[in-house]
Amino acid sequence: MSEANQDCLPGMVAEARQRTAQVESLRPMARHTWAVRLRHPELACRIVPGQFFMIRPAVGSDPLLGRPFALYDTWSDEGGNPAGVEFGFVEVGKLTGRMSRWTQGTEVEIWGPLGNGFPQPECDRLICVAGGIGQTPFRAVAREALGHQQYGDERRWRARGISEVVLCYGARSKDYVAGLEDFQIPGLKVHVATNDGTFGHHGFVTELLQQQLDAGRDGVHVYCCGPEPMMKAVAEICEQQKIPCWLSLETPMACGFGACFSCVTKVREDDGTWDYRRTCVEGPVFKSDRLVL
């Protein structure tokens, strides 16, 4: 898309734009896991926690389609002004393999912000449950909820944050626990589980969630992101215990703006039937009791 034609595409949120951005830095987070900072002040001013953007190389046509990445956080320049966005990824295929070799100044095509993002929590205590690379949305979620950072425009800003946010984070092993140092945020409590017991709790992240709910359920909301079986288990726990829960789906998508219908998911209607909704437009965040998992 040319610089002269930067209006949002059909189906995108009104703030979405396509631009060229430059890689500011690349750093390892865990085994085969990286974090990339992109310089893009406009996107940094618009995006909110839980939204995502599509990225592809600025040169060439392989791959032809972009890939979706959730906001990890925004970052500021030396003057304190919004300078760009950061996201995390796991090296699993052709594009992410190339991304792991990006250097400062590499140009990429990026369009966003996309999707609806997480709502601001209206609760006393927020529990974020993450599996795999699913922890990435929750740095920004925690910083906003605790009142440390403002995202989007003034309509979203709150006078103060909630008192406590808990992150329950599960990974295969210690080697795949990514970015823990980034979650050293005042007011945020972090609990880690690994399947093989090499770090933190030996077991599943759902066991950490249950421990938190056993300690108190009043005024609790749950946000969740990660592999679908884990999110289904979290949704079932929350349904059984009548805890409001929102899931951020990691559905594969091709276009990112609702045209291809490749990312549809089943959503319950008010009359008890279900219909398909596009994860990229109506999601990726859905109330768990509305999803047919």
Short mmCIF file of C-alpha atoms in Angstrom, two decimals, residues 25-37 69-73 86-91 99-100 132-140 167 169 171 173-183 199:
data_model
loop_
_atom_site.label_atom_id
_atom_site.label_comp_id
_atom_site.label_asym_id
_atom_site.label_seq_id
_atom_site.Cartn_x
_atom_site.Cartn_y
_atom_site.Cartn_z
CA SER A 25 16.39 -4.17 18.33
CA LEU A 26 16.17 -7.94 18.65
CA ARG A 27 16.81 -9.83 21.89
CA PRO A 28 16.50 -13.45 23.03
CA MET A 29 13.81 -14.23 25.61
CA ALA A 30 14.16 -18.02 25.93
CA ARG A 31 15.03 -21.04 23.80
CA HIS A 32 13.99 -20.28 20.19
CA THR A 33 12.07 -17.27 21.53
CA TRP A 34 12.77 -13.63 20.67
CA ALA A 35 11.49 -10.12 21.27
CA VAL A 36 11.55 -7.47 18.55
CA ARG A 37 11.21 -3.74 18.94
CA PHE A 69 1.74 -10.91 16.51
CA ALA A 70 0.25 -9.65 19.77
CA LEU A 71 1.46 -6.49 21.44
CA TYR A 72 4.04 -7.22 24.15
CA ASP A 73 4.39 -3.58 25.08
CA GLU A 86 7.56 -4.68 20.94
CA PHE A 87 6.34 -8.23 20.32
CA GLY A 88 7.53 -11.74 21.06
CA PHE A 89 7.71 -14.77 18.81
CA VAL A 90 8.86 -18.39 18.73
CA GLU A 91 11.05 -19.49 15.83
CA MET A 99 12.96 -12.69 11.83
CA SER A 100 15.45 -14.18 14.29
CA GLY A 132 3.66 -21.10 25.85
CA ILE A 133 4.12 -17.70 24.19
CA GLY A 134 0.71 -16.66 25.53
CA GLN A 135 2.29 -14.51 28.25
CA THR A 136 3.13 -11.78 25.76
CA PRO A 137 -0.16 -9.81 25.96
CA PHE A 138 -0.02 -9.69 29.74
CA ARG A 139 2.89 -7.33 30.30
CA ALA A 140 0.86 -4.48 28.83
CA LEU A 167 0.23 -13.88 36.32
CA TYR A 169 2.48 -18.73 33.50
CA ALA A 171 5.80 -23.59 29.94
CA SER A 173 10.48 -26.48 30.82
CA LYS A 174 12.80 -23.86 32.26
CA ASP A 175 14.39 -23.32 28.83
CA TYR A 176 11.09 -22.03 27.47
CA VAL A 177 10.15 -19.67 30.31
CA ALA A 178 10.38 -16.38 28.40
CA GLY A 179 10.86 -12.84 29.62
CA LEU A 180 10.37 -13.26 33.37
CA GLU A 181 12.55 -10.23 34.05
CA ASP A 182 10.10 -8.11 32.03
CA PHE A 183 7.33 -8.97 34.48
CA PHE A 199 11.30 -24.38 37.19
#
